[in-house]
Amino acid sequence: MRRLRRSMLFVPGNNPGMIRDAYIYGSDSIMFDLEDSVSIHEKDAARFLVYNALTTIDYGDKELVVRINDLGSGLGLADLEAIVRARPDVIRLPKTDSAEDVLQCEREIARIEREAGIPLGQTGMMAAIETANGVLHAYEIATSSKRLIGIALGAEDYVTDLKTVRSDGTELFFARNMILNAARAAQIDAVDTVFSDVNDEEGFLAEARLIKQLGFNGKSVLNPRQIAPLHAVFMPSEKDLAKARAVVEALEEAKQRGSGVASLNGKMIDKPVAMRAQYLIELAEAGKPATMGEGV
Amino acid sequence: MQIRTSALAGTMESSDIMVRIEPSDAEGIELALESSVIQQYGKQIEKVMRQALSELGVTSARVSAVDKGALDCTVRARVLCAAYRAAERDDFTWEVGV
């Protein structure tokens, strides 16, 4: 089963309480942040804390992501030296403007993997696109490295770069579509930006529905309260699920008959329909715990 | 590792521990710990702190800590950070995790 990335929970890297509790909220991925949520004077402390948490705490099957500082800041390389050795699933690179940004980071990760005796290529990468320049290079970024599991939109810096502010999402329409299309063309995941006003539940839900309809895999979230509603948005309806199950059953039946062609209600099931049905069932399976009190 | 100056790491927030490490004229680690869970976990916290300092080769220091219910990995992270700050060094050797 593919890994779902409906929700990626930001956890400030210098907050031991949140680092300890991060796995209980039910997000698909946990993203420990060494960048914007950590003051410049505490970068070393956050590095020690996240490294020791990752090498000690059992987060079960959660995908573990660490957002490092960009290499140009003078902090990113020290982050990589520590974090690659702590062996998270994914390193998230902020402020990615070009393929070279990804490749530069990849070269350092590969060097550290070799020095540390970690299987080459084991550390995944994710690139956050946060500028107009980055958006225009989205496809080049998305296809730059086999380590990339996805690309993400970082909207706060992006809207500043555009000389606007966040509103109903109109200002993000181009960036979202560029990033989504680039990710799909590269066959990797697309993760939407955070919704900052954690008290605006209606606004959050409207944005979640929008990005799901556009085709995003999920969103980054700032507050654990946003996880359950977000997963609910991604939960298929009973009607869609019943249809998906019927498609999968018909495919299974055709397979057992030794037939390469499956049909349902007189219509042939083609590959995209089969893939969508399978994805819906995976979403529904993943959504089950949410109905049993997951999230807060 | 030689402790050259007084340095702090950590906060007074819940689940954290604030560690101060200072140079000492005497040999040995002089450790003072305050914790809301000192009866249950005092010995364990002290053990983790001494272990981390020993790994760094710190043989002389005055260490004081105020614990707010930190996990062992947090205690370790804060001691290592405070020690490196107090030693005015940043060349920590990161071991590979499992």
XYZ file of C-alpha atoms in Angstrom:
394
model
C 0.000 0.000 0.000
C 1.283 3.453 -0.864
C 1.975 5.886 1.962
C -0.775 8.425 2.438
C 0.188 12.004 3.102
C -3.118 13.638 3.930
C -1.627 15.486 6.872
C 1.906 16.540 7.725
C 2.038 17.938 11.267
C 4.596 20.674 11.933
C 6.343 20.165 15.273
C 8.670 22.938 16.471
C 12.085 21.352 16.861
C 12.877 22.970 20.197
C 9.673 21.972 21.973
C 10.179 18.704 23.896
C 6.513 18.393 24.904
C 5.268 18.565 21.336
C 8.054 16.284 20.123
C 7.061 13.717 22.763
C 3.339 13.886 21.976
C 3.507 14.291 18.188
C 2.515 10.729 17.354
C -0.711 10.691 19.341
C -2.610 13.077 17.089
C -2.974 10.734 14.153
C -1.280 12.695 11.354
C 0.109 10.651 8.478
C 3.493 12.377 8.732
C 5.265 14.246 11.497
C 7.512 17.091 10.402
C 10.059 18.200 12.986
C 11.028 21.743 12.189
C 14.527 23.142 12.581
C 13.777 26.184 10.450
C 11.257 28.978 10.993
C 9.830 27.792 14.326
C 13.289 27.789 15.956
C 14.970 31.057 16.914
C 18.446 31.671 15.549
C 19.956 31.300 19.040
C 18.396 27.866 19.585
C 19.316 26.126 16.329
C 21.939 23.966 18.059
C 19.515 23.052 20.858
C 16.791 22.021 18.404
C 19.283 19.910 16.449
C 20.291 18.041 19.630
C 16.662 17.626 20.639
C 15.318 16.348 17.320
C 18.317 14.047 16.821
C 17.888 12.506 20.285
C 14.123 12.159 19.864
C 14.453 10.468 16.472
C 17.051 8.025 17.756
C 15.083 7.228 20.915
C 11.301 7.624 20.618
C 9.290 4.976 18.785
C 6.864 6.827 16.525
C 5.396 3.614 15.125
C 4.535 3.729 11.439
C 4.399 7.516 11.165
C 6.399 9.023 8.370
C 9.136 11.104 9.997
C 10.178 14.253 8.184
C 12.652 16.903 9.298
C 12.619 20.388 7.830
C 16.167 21.663 7.798
C 17.434 25.193 7.311
C 18.383 25.982 3.731
C 22.000 25.363 2.839
C 22.546 29.018 1.975
C 21.741 30.047 5.552
C 24.937 28.504 6.872
C 22.866 26.237 9.131
C 21.589 23.600 6.715
C 24.785 21.587 6.467
C 25.083 21.231 10.253
C 21.430 20.147 10.281
C 22.142 17.470 7.671
C 25.230 16.164 9.521
C 23.028 15.460 12.538
C 19.694 14.590 11.032
C 20.733 12.226 8.229
C 22.449 10.114 10.919
C 19.226 10.078 12.938
C 17.658 8.363 9.918
C 14.289 10.037 9.387
C 12.274 8.982 6.349
C 12.482 12.348 4.661
C 14.478 15.590 4.771
C 12.375 18.570 3.785
C 14.305 21.286 2.055
C 12.861 24.803 2.417
C 12.966 27.639 -0.127
C 13.745 25.486 -3.147
C 14.155 27.653 -6.220
C 15.862 25.313 -8.666
C 16.918 21.754 -9.396
C 20.422 22.733 -8.283
C 19.104 23.490 -4.769
C 17.836 19.910 -4.581
C 20.984 18.433 -6.102
C 23.249 20.365 -3.770
C 21.360 18.999 -0.790
C 21.299 15.521 -2.288
C 25.089 15.514 -2.730
C 25.545 16.312 0.957
C 23.023 13.672 2.024
C 24.761 11.055 -0.147
C 28.170 11.977 1.288
C 26.870 11.681 4.856
C 25.158 8.364 4.076
C 28.463 7.024 2.726
C 30.448 8.304 5.712
C 27.907 6.931 8.178
C 27.426 3.552 6.525
C 23.751 4.229 5.797
C 22.480 2.522 2.614
C 22.900 5.023 -0.223
C 19.594 6.555 -1.207
C 17.743 5.580 1.964
C 17.062 9.178 3.017
C 14.125 10.595 1.102
C 13.751 14.249 0.232
C 10.937 16.693 -0.157
C 11.261 20.156 -1.637
C 9.196 23.097 -0.455
C 8.619 25.743 -3.101
C 8.150 29.161 -1.557
C 8.979 31.792 -4.185
C 7.769 32.916 -7.608
C 11.072 31.702 -9.019
C 10.578 28.287 -7.418
C 7.033 27.983 -8.763
C 8.243 28.685 -12.289
C 10.818 25.892 -11.865
C 8.396 23.423 -10.277
C 8.746 20.690 -12.904
C 12.530 20.979 -13.030
C 12.583 20.702 -9.220
C 10.118 17.801 -9.097
C 12.166 15.741 -11.555
C 15.608 16.625 -10.200
C 16.185 13.678 -7.863
C 14.965 10.132 -7.364
C 15.013 10.790 -3.632
C 12.116 13.239 -3.894
C 8.895 11.808 -2.519
C 7.023 15.040 -3.052
C 7.017 18.783 -3.456
C 5.147 21.212 -1.268
C 3.884 24.745 -1.444
C 5.061 27.149 1.246
C 2.556 29.945 0.868
C 3.581 32.509 3.466
C 6.894 33.368 1.807
C 5.347 32.924 -1.639
C 2.599 35.532 -1.176
C 5.159 37.954 0.230
C 7.241 37.392 -2.883
C 4.140 38.056 -5.020
C 3.532 41.282 -3.063
C 0.139 40.170 -1.856
C -1.356 38.502 1.219
C -3.274 35.282 1.774
C -7.012 35.455 1.321
C -9.465 32.929 -0.111
C -6.768 31.163 -2.114
C -7.169 33.133 -5.351
C -3.583 34.352 -4.972
C -2.336 30.746 -4.729
C -4.244 29.388 -7.705
C -1.332 29.505 -10.154
C 1.243 28.152 -7.700
C -0.985 25.303 -6.581
C -1.672 24.225 -10.133
C 1.968 24.520 -11.181
C 3.133 22.480 -8.205
C 0.403 19.888 -8.568
C 1.010 19.406 -12.276
C 4.768 19.226 -11.788
C 4.360 16.622 -9.040
C 1.987 14.515 -11.095
C 4.205 14.713 -14.168
C 7.108 13.549 -11.982
C 4.872 10.933 -10.319
C 5.530 12.193 -6.826
C 3.259 13.648 -4.142
C 1.977 17.203 -3.890
C 1.470 18.654 -0.417
C -0.373 21.900 0.123
C 0.634 24.724 2.428
C -0.499 25.357 6.014
C -3.680 27.198 6.944
C -2.461 29.576 9.626
C -5.642 30.682 11.409
C -6.282 27.615 13.539
C -9.500 29.117 14.925
C -11.080 29.552 11.486
C -12.508 26.052 11.036
C -14.781 26.979 8.129
C -11.920 28.600 6.246
C -9.730 25.588 6.875
C -12.381 23.162 5.633
C -13.040 25.235 2.505
C -9.310 25.214 1.726
C -9.018 21.475 2.445
C -11.901 20.717 0.071
C -10.355 22.942 -2.596
C -6.930 21.304 -2.503
C -8.434 17.819 -2.412
C -10.492 18.653 -5.500
C -7.421 20.044 -7.252
C -5.711 16.709 -6.637
C -3.269 17.337 -3.775
C -2.291 14.397 -1.553
C -2.735 16.482 1.574
C -1.708 19.536 3.555
C 0.853 20.593 6.073
C -0.883 21.383 9.358
C 0.182 23.638 12.200
C -2.182 22.481 14.907
C -3.246 18.939 15.833
C -6.862 20.193 15.850
C -6.706 20.440 12.063
C -5.886 16.757 11.508
C -9.244 15.051 12.079
C -11.246 17.550 9.944
C -8.641 17.279 7.188
C -8.821 13.481 7.183
C -12.598 13.695 7.128
C -12.396 15.789 3.949
C -10.240 13.098 2.350
C -12.592 10.322 3.499
C -14.540 9.010 0.484
C -18.343 9.070 0.677
C -20.163 5.776 1.261
C -21.527 5.965 -2.277
C -18.082 6.445 -3.850
C -16.643 3.763 -1.639
C -19.327 1.226 -2.576
C -18.625 1.942 -6.240
C -14.873 1.584 -5.695
C -15.344 -1.738 -3.923
C -17.544 -2.984 -6.770
C -14.824 -1.994 -9.254
C -12.148 -3.839 -7.280
C -14.373 -6.913 -6.918
C -15.085 -6.928 -10.657
C -11.355 -6.679 -11.376
C -10.659 -9.547 -8.978
C -13.375 -11.645 -10.544
C -12.028 -11.011 -14.042
C -8.555 -11.938 -12.849
C -9.822 -15.244 -11.455
C -11.584 -15.960 -14.724
C -8.284 -15.379 -16.428
C -9.751 -12.491 -18.341
C -7.724 -9.361 -18.975
C -10.873 -7.283 -19.330
C -13.167 -6.443 -16.426
C -16.512 -4.742 -16.642
C -19.072 -3.377 -14.229
C -22.723 -2.759 -15.115
C -21.881 -3.314 -18.754
C -19.032 -0.756 -18.789
C -15.424 -1.745 -19.226
C -13.208 -0.827 -16.281
C -10.193 0.948 -17.659
C -6.923 1.540 -15.840
C -7.598 5.071 -14.490
C -10.928 3.911 -13.014
C -9.212 0.945 -11.358
C -6.443 3.166 -9.954
C -8.938 5.690 -8.578
C -10.974 2.906 -6.975
C -7.891 1.483 -5.287
C -6.852 4.923 -3.997
C -10.338 5.560 -2.573
C -10.257 2.260 -0.717
C -6.831 3.082 0.697
C -8.123 6.483 1.848
C -11.126 4.832 3.469
C -8.937 2.255 5.221
C -6.627 4.975 6.502
C -9.602 7.031 7.623
C -11.042 4.326 9.842
C -9.223 5.241 13.072
C -10.458 8.829 12.659
C -13.976 7.670 13.370
C -12.792 6.018 16.564
C -11.691 9.185 18.300
C -8.442 9.946 16.525
C -7.203 13.517 16.705
C -8.256 16.342 18.951
C 36.241 18.338 27.038
C 37.010 21.477 28.959
C 34.198 23.666 30.259
C 35.309 27.248 29.607
C 32.288 29.366 30.391
C 28.838 29.249 31.934
C 26.129 28.114 29.524
C 22.449 27.210 29.589
C 20.246 24.947 27.503
C 16.561 24.099 27.766
C 13.571 25.919 29.178
C 11.306 25.874 32.217
C 8.368 24.613 30.148
C 6.597 21.358 30.879
C 8.434 18.266 29.540
C 11.708 20.205 29.348
C 14.736 20.549 31.608
C 16.900 23.633 32.014
C 20.547 22.743 32.402
C 23.327 25.121 33.418
C 26.954 24.053 33.154
C 29.776 26.133 34.619
C 33.542 25.738 35.009
C 34.703 24.389 38.323
C 38.073 24.698 40.099
C 37.736 21.205 41.486
C 37.882 17.858 39.721
C 34.605 15.982 39.372
C 31.022 16.839 38.448
C 29.124 18.760 41.092
C 25.475 18.219 40.263
C 22.395 19.905 41.727
C 19.022 18.748 40.446
C 15.552 20.123 41.123
C 12.600 18.174 39.801
C 8.917 17.834 40.506
C 9.422 14.086 40.157
C 12.686 13.836 42.077
C 11.438 11.058 44.361
C 10.491 8.781 41.467
C 13.005 9.749 38.782
C 15.757 11.794 40.428
C 18.332 9.005 40.266
C 17.508 8.214 36.642
C 17.768 11.861 35.552
C 21.112 12.212 37.325
C 22.354 9.003 35.727
C 21.447 10.257 32.216
C 23.141 13.594 32.916
C 26.347 12.035 34.237
C 26.423 9.536 31.371
C 26.176 12.302 28.746
C 28.945 14.327 30.420
C 31.125 11.257 30.738
C 30.738 10.485 27.013
C 31.987 13.990 26.255
C 34.940 13.546 28.593
C 33.818 16.351 30.899
C 35.586 15.664 34.190
C 35.240 18.989 35.927
C 32.088 21.117 36.016
C 29.365 22.551 38.177
C 26.005 21.449 36.788
C 22.578 22.552 37.935
C 19.274 21.531 36.410
C 15.590 22.249 36.883
C 13.508 19.410 35.491
C 9.891 19.784 34.407
C 9.208 16.174 33.545
C 11.623 15.711 30.636
C 12.088 12.375 28.901
C 15.556 10.835 29.087
C 16.242 11.812 25.466
C 15.387 15.442 26.293
C 17.637 15.400 29.369
C 20.454 14.038 27.240
C 19.874 16.586 24.442
C 19.904 19.516 26.860
C 23.045 18.347 28.689
C 24.913 17.820 25.420
C 23.831 21.226 24.146
C 24.742 23.025 27.388
C 28.134 21.273 27.508
C 29.013 22.207 23.923
C 27.963 25.788 24.534
C 30.001 25.867 27.757
C 32.997 24.374 25.954
C 32.533 26.908 23.139
C 32.670 24.114 20.581
C 30.406 22.875 17.795
C 32.169 19.758 16.550
C 29.811 17.181 18.023
C 30.168 13.672 16.584
C 26.750 12.390 15.586
C 26.397 8.625 15.872
C 24.263 6.748 13.371
C 20.823 5.811 14.682
C 19.370 2.334 14.323
